[in-house]
N, CA, C and O atoms as a DFTB+ gen file, in Angstrom:
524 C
 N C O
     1  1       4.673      -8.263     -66.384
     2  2       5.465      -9.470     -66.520
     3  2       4.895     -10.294     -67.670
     4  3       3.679     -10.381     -67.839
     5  1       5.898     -10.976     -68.558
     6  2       5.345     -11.503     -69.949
     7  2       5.765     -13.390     -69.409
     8  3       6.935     -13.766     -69.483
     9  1       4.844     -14.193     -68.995
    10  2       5.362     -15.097     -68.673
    11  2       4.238     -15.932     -68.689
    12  3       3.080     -15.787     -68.296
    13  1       4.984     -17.038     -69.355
    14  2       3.966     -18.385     -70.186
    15  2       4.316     -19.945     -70.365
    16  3       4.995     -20.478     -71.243
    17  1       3.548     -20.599     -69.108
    18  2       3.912     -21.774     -68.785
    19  2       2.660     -22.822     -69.301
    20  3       1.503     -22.755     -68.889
    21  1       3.213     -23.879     -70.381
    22  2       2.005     -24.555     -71.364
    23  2       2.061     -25.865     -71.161
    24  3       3.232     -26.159     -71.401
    25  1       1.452     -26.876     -70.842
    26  2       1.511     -28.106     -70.892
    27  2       1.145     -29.248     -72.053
    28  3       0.556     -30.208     -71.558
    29  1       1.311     -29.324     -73.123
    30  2       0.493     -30.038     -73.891
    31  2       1.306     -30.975     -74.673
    32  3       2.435     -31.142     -74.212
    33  1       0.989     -31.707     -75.865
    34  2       1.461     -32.691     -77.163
    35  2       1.470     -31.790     -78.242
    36  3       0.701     -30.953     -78.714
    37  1       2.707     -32.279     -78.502
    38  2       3.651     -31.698     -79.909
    39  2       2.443     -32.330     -81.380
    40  3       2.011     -33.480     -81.455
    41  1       2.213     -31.459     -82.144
    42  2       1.504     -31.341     -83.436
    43  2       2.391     -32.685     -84.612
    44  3       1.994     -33.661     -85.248
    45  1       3.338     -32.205     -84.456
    46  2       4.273     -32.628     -85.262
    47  2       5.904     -32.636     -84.765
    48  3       6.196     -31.966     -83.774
    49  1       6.990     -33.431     -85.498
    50  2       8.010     -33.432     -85.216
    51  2       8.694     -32.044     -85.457
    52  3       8.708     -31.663     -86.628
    53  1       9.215     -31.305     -84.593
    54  2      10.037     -30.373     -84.737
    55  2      11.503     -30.313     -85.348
    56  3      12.453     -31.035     -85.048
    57  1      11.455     -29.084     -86.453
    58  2      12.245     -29.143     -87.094
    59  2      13.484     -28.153     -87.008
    60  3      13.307     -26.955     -86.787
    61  1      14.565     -28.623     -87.164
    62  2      15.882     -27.672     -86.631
    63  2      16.268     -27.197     -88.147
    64  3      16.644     -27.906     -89.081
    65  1      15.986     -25.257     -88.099
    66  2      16.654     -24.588     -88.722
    67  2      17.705     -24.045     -88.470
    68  3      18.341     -24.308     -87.450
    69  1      18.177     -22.973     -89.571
    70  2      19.131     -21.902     -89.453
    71  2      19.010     -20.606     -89.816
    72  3      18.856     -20.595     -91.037
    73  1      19.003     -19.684     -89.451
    74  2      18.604     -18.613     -89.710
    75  2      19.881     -17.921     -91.095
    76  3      20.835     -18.693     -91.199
    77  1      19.941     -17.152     -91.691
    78  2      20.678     -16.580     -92.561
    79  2      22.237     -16.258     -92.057
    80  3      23.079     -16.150     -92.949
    81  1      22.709     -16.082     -90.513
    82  2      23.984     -15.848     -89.691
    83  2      23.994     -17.390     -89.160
    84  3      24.972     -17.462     -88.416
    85  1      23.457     -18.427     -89.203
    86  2      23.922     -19.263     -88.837
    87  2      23.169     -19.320     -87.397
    88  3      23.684     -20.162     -86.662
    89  1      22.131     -18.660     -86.850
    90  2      21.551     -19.345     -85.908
    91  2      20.875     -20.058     -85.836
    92  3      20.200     -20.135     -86.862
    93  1      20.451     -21.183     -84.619
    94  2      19.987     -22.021     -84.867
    95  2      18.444     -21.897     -84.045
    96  3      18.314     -21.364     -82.943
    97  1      17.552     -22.389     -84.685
    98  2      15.722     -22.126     -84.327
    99  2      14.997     -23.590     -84.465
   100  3      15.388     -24.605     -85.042
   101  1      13.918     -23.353     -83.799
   102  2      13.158     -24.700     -84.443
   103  2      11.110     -24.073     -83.870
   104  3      10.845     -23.784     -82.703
   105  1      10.113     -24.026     -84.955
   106  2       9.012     -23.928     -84.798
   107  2       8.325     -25.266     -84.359
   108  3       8.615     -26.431     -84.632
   109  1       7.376     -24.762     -83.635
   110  2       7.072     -26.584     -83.668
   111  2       5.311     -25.515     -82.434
   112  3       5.191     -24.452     -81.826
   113  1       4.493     -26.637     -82.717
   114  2       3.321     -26.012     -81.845
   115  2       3.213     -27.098     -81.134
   116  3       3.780     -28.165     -81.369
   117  1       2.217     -26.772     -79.923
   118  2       1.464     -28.054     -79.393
   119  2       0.170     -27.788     -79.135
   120  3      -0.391     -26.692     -79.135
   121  1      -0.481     -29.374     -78.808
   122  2      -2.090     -28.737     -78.241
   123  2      -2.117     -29.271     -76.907
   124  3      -1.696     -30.321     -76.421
   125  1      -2.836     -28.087     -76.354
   126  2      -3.200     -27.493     -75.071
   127  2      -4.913     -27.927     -74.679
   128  3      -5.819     -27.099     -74.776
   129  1      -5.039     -28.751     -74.421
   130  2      -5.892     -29.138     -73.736
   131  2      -6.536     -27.480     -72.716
   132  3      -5.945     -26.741     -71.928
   133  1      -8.645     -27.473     -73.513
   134  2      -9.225     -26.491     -72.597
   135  2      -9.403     -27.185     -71.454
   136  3      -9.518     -28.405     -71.562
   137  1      -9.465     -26.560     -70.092
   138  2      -9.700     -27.068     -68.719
   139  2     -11.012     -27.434     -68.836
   140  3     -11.398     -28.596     -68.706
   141  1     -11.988     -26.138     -69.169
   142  2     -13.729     -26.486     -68.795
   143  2     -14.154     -26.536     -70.491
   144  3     -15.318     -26.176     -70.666
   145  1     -13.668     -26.788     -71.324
   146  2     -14.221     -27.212     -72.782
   147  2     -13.985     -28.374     -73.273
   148  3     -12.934     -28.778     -73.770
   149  1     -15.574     -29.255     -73.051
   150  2     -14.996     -30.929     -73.524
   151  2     -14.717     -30.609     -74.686
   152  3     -15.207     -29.699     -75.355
   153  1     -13.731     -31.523     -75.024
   154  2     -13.168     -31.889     -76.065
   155  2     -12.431     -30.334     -76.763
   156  3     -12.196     -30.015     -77.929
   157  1     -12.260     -29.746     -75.696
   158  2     -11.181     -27.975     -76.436
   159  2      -9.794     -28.406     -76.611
   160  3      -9.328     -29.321     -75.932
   161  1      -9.237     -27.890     -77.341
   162  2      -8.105     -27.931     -77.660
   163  2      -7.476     -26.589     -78.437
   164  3      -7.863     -26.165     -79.526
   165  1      -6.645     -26.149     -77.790
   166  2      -5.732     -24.749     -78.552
   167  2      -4.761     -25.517     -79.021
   168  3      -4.414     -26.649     -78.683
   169  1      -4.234     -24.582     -80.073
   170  2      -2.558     -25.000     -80.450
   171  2      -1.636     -23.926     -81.216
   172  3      -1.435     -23.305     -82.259
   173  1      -1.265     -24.162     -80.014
   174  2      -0.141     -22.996     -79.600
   175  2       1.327     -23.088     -80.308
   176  3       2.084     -23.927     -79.818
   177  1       1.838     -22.279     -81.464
   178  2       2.444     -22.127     -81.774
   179  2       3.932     -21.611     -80.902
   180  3       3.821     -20.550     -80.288
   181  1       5.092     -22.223     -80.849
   182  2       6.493     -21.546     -80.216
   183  2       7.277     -21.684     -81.057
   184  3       7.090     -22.109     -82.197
   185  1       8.376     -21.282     -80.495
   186  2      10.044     -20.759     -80.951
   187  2      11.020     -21.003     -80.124
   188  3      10.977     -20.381     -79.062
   189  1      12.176     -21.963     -80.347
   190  2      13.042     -21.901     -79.577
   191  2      14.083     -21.658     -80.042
   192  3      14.094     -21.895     -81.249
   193  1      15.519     -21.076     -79.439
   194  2      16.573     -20.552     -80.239
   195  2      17.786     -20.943     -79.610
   196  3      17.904     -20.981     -78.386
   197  1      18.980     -21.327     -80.664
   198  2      20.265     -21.783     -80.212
   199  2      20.167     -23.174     -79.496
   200  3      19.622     -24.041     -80.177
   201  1      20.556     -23.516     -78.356
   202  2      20.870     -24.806     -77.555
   203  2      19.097     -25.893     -77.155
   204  3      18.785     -27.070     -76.968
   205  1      18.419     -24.539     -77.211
   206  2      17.065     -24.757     -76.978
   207  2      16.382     -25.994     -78.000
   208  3      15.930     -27.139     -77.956
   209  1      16.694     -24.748     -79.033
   210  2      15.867     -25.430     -80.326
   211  2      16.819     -26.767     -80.641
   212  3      16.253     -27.631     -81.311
   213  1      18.022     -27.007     -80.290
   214  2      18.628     -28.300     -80.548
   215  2      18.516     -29.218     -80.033
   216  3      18.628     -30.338     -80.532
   217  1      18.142     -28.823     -78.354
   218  2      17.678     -30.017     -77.848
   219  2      16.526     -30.281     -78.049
   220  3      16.266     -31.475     -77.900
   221  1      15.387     -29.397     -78.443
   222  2      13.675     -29.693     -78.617
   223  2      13.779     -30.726     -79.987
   224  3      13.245     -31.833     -79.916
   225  1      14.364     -30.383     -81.005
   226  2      14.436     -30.931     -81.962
   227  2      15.255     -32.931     -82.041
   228  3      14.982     -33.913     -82.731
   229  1      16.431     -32.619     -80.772
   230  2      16.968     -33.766     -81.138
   231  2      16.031     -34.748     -80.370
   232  3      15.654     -35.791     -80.903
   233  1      15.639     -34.369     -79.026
   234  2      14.639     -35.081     -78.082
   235  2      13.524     -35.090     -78.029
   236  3      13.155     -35.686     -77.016
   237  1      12.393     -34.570     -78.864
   238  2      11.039     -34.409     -78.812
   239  2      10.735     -34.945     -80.081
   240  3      11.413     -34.826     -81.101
   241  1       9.559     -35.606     -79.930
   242  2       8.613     -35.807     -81.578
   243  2       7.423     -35.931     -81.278
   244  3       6.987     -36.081     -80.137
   245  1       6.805     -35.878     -82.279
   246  2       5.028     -35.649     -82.624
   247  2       4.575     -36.676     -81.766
   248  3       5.099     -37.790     -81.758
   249  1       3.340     -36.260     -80.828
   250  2       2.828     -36.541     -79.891
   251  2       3.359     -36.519     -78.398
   252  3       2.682     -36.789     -77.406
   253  1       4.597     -36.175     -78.417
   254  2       4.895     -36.725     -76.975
   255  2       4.751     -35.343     -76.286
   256  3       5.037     -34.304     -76.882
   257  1       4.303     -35.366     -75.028
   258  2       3.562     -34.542     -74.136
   259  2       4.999     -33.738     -73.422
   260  3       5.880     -34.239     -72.722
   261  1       4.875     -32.656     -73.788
   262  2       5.974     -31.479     -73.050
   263  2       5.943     -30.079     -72.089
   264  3       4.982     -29.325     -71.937
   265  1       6.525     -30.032     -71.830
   266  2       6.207     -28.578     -70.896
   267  2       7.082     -26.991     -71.288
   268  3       8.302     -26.891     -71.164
   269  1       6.553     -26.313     -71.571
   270  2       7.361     -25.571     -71.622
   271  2       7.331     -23.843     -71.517
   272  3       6.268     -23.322     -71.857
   273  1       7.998     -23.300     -71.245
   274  2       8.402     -22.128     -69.925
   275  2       8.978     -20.902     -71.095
   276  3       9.911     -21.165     -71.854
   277  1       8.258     -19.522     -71.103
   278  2       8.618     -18.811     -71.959
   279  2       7.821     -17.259     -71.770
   280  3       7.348     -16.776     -70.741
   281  1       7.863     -16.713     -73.099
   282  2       6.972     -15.461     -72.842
   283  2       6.682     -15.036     -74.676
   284  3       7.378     -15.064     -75.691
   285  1       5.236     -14.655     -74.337
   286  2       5.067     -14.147     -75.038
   287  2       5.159     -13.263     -76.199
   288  3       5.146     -12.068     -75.904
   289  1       5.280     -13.639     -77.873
   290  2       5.945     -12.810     -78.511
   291  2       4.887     -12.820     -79.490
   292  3       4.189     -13.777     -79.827
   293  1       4.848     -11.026     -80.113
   294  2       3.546     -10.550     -80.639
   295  2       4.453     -10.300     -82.135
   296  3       5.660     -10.060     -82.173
   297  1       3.754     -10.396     -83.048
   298  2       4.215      -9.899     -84.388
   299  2       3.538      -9.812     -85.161
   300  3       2.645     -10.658     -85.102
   301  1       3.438      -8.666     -86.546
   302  2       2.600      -8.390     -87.314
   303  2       3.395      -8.708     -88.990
   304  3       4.569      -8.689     -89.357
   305  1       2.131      -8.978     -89.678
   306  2       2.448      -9.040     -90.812
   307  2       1.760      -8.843     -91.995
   308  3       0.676      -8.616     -91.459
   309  1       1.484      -8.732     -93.382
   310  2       0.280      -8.104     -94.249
   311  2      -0.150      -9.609     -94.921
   312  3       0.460     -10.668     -95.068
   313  1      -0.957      -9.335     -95.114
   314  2      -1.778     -10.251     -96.495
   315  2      -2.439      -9.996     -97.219
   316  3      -3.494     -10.138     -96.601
   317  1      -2.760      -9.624     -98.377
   318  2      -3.272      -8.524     -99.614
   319  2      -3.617      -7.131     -98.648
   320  3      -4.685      -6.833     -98.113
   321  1      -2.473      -6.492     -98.634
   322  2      -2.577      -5.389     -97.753
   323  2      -3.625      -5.084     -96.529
   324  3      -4.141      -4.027     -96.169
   325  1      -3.725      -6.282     -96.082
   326  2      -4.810      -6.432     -94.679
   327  2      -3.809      -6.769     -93.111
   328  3      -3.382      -7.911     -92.941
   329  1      -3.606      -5.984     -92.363
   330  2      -2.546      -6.479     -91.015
   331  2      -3.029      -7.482     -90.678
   332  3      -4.215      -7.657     -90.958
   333  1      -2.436      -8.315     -90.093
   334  2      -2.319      -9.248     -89.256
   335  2      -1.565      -9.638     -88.263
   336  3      -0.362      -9.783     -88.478
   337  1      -2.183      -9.931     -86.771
   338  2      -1.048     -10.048     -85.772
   339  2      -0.887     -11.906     -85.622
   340  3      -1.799     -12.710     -85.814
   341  1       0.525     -12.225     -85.233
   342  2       0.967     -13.544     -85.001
   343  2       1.526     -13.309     -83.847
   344  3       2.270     -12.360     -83.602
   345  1       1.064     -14.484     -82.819
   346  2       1.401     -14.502     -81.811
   347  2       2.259     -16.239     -81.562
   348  3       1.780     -17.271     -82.031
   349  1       3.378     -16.197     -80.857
   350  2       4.225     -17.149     -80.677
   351  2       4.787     -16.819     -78.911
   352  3       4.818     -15.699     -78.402
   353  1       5.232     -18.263     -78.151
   354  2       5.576     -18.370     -77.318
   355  2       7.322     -18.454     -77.569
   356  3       7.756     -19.447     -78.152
   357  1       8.080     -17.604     -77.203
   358  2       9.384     -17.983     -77.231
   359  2      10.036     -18.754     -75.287
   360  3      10.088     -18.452     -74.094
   361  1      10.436     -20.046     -76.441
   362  2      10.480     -20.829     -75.017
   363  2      12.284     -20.358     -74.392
   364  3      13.264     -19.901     -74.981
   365  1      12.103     -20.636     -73.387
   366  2      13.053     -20.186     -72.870
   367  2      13.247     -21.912     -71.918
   368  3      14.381     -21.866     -71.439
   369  1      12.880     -22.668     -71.701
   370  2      12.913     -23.772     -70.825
   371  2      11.725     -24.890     -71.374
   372  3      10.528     -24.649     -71.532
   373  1      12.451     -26.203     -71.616
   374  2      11.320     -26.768     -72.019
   375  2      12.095     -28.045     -71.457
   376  3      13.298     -28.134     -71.213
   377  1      10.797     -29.303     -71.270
   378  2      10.952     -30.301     -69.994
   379  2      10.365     -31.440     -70.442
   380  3       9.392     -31.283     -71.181
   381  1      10.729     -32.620     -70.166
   382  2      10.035     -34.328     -70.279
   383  2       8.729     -34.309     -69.652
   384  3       8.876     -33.731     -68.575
   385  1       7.792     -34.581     -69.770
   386  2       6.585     -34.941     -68.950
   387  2       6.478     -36.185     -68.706
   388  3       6.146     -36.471     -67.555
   389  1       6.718     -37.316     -69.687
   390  2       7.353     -38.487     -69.819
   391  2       8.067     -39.246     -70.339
   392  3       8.701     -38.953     -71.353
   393  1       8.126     -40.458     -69.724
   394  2       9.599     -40.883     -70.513
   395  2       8.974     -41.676     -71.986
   396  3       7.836     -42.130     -72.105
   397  1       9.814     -41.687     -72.796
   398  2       9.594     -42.304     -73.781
   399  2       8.371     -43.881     -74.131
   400  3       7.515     -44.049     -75.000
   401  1       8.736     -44.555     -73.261
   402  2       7.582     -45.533     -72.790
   403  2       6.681     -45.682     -72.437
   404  3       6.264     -46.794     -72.112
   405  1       6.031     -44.626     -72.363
   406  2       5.037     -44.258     -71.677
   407  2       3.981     -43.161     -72.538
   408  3       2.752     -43.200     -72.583
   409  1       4.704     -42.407     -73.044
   410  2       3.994     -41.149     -74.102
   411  2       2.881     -42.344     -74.986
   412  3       1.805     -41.884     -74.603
   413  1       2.713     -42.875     -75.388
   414  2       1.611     -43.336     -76.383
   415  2       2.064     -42.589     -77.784
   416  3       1.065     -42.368     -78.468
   417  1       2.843     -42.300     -78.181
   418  2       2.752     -41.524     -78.882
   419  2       3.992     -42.294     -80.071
   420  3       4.704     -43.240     -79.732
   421  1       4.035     -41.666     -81.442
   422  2       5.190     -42.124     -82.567
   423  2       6.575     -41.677     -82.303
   424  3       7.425     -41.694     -83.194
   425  1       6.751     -41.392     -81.443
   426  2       8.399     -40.883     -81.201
   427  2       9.329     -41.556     -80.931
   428  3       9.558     -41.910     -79.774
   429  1      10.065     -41.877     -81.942
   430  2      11.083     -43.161     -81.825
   431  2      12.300     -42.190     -82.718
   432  3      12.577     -42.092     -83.914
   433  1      12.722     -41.692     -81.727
   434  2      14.264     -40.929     -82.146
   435  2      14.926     -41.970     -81.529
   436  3      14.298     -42.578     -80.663
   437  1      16.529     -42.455     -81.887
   438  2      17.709     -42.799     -81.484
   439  2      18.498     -42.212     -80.062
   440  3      19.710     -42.347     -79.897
   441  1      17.584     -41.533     -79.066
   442  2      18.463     -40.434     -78.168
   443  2      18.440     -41.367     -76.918
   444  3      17.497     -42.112     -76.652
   445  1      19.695     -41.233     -76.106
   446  2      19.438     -41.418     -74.529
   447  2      19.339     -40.731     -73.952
   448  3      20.353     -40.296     -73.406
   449  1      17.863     -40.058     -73.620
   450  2      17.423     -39.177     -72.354
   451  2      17.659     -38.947     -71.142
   452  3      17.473     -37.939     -70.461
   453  1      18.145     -40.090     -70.869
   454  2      18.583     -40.593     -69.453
   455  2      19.917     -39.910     -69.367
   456  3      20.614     -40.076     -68.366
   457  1      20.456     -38.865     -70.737
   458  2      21.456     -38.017     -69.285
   459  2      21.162     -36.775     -68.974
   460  3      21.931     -35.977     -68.438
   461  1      19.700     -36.516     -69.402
   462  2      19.339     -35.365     -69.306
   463  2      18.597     -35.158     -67.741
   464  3      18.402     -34.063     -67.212
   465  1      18.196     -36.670     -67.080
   466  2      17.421     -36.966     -65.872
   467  2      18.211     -36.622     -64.775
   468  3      19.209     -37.328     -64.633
   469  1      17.975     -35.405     -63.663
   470  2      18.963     -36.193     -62.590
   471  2      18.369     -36.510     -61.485
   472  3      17.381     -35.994     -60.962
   473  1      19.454     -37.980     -60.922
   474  2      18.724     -38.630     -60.093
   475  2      19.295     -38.165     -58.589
   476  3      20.358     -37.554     -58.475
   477  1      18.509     -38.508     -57.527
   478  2      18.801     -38.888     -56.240
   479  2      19.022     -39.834     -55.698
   480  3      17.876     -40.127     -55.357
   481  1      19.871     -40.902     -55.172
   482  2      19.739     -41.458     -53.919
   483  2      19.242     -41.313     -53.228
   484  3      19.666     -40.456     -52.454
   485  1      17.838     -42.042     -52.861
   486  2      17.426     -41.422     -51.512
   487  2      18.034     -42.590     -50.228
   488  3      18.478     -43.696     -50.535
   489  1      17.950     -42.116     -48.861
   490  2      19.012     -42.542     -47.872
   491  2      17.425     -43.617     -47.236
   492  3      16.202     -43.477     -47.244
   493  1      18.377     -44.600     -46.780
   494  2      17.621     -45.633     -46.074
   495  2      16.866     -45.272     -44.726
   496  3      15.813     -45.780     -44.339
   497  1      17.616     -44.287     -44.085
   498  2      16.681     -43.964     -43.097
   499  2      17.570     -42.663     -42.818
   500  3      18.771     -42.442     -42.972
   501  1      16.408     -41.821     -42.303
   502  2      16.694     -40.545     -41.290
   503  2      18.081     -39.815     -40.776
   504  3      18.524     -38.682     -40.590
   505  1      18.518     -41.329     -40.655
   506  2      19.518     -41.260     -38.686
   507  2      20.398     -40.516     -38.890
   508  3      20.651     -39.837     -37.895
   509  1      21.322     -40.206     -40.174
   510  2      22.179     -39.512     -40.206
   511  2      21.914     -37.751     -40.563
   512  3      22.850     -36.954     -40.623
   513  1      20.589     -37.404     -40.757
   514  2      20.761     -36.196     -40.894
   515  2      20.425     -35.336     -39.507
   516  3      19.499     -35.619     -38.746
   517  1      21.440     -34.132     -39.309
   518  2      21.168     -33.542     -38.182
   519  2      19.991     -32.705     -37.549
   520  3      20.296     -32.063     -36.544
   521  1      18.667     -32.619     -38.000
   522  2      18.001     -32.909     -37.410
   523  2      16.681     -33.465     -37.285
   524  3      16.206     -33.683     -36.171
């Protein structure tokens, strides 16, 4: 099973491409806080594609803390005829950690997030559910 769930802050603002047919992508990394390494930090390069990468791009910016749900993608490439492997997370699901007010962070896009939230009612008391 290829499956990769990351918690961290965006590097930079993510940027919405197009591929040569007109699809739509956006690269963007974050850092990942080490559990037992003070002061560790990875940064993890992803990929998101089509509806993905449009919403990462229209709703996310540099610093604000995200989650996101994917798998692993391996790729090779040369550099003065020496291989090299690149490794990227292709996200498949990616999520608010917080709301805009709260991130500490420079992200001041124009978006209302709030229809991406959904809410509950919760009920005043008990009495009506059956059991």
């Amino acid at each position: 099973m290829n499956y990769v769930g990351l918690m961290g802050r965006l590097t930079r603002d993510p940027e919405l491409k197009q591929t040569s047919s007109g699809k739509s992508y956006c690269r963007f990394s974050i850092a990942v806080k080490k559990e037992f390494v003070k002061d560790g930090v990875d940064f993890i390069n992803c990929v998101a594609w089509d509806k993905r990468a449009e919403f990462i791009a229209n709703y996310f910016g540099k610093g604000q803390r995200i989650l996101v749900q994917g798998r692993i993608n391996v790729g090779s490439y040369e550099v003065n005829g020496e291989k090299r492997n690149s490794f990227d997370v292709v996200v498949d699901r990616a999520e608010f950690i917080e709301t805009q007010s709260n991130s500490g962070s420079s992200f001041d896009k124009n978006a209302d997030t709030n229809d991406y939230i959904d809410t509950v009612d919760d009920p005043d008391d008990g009495e009506d559910f059956p059991f």
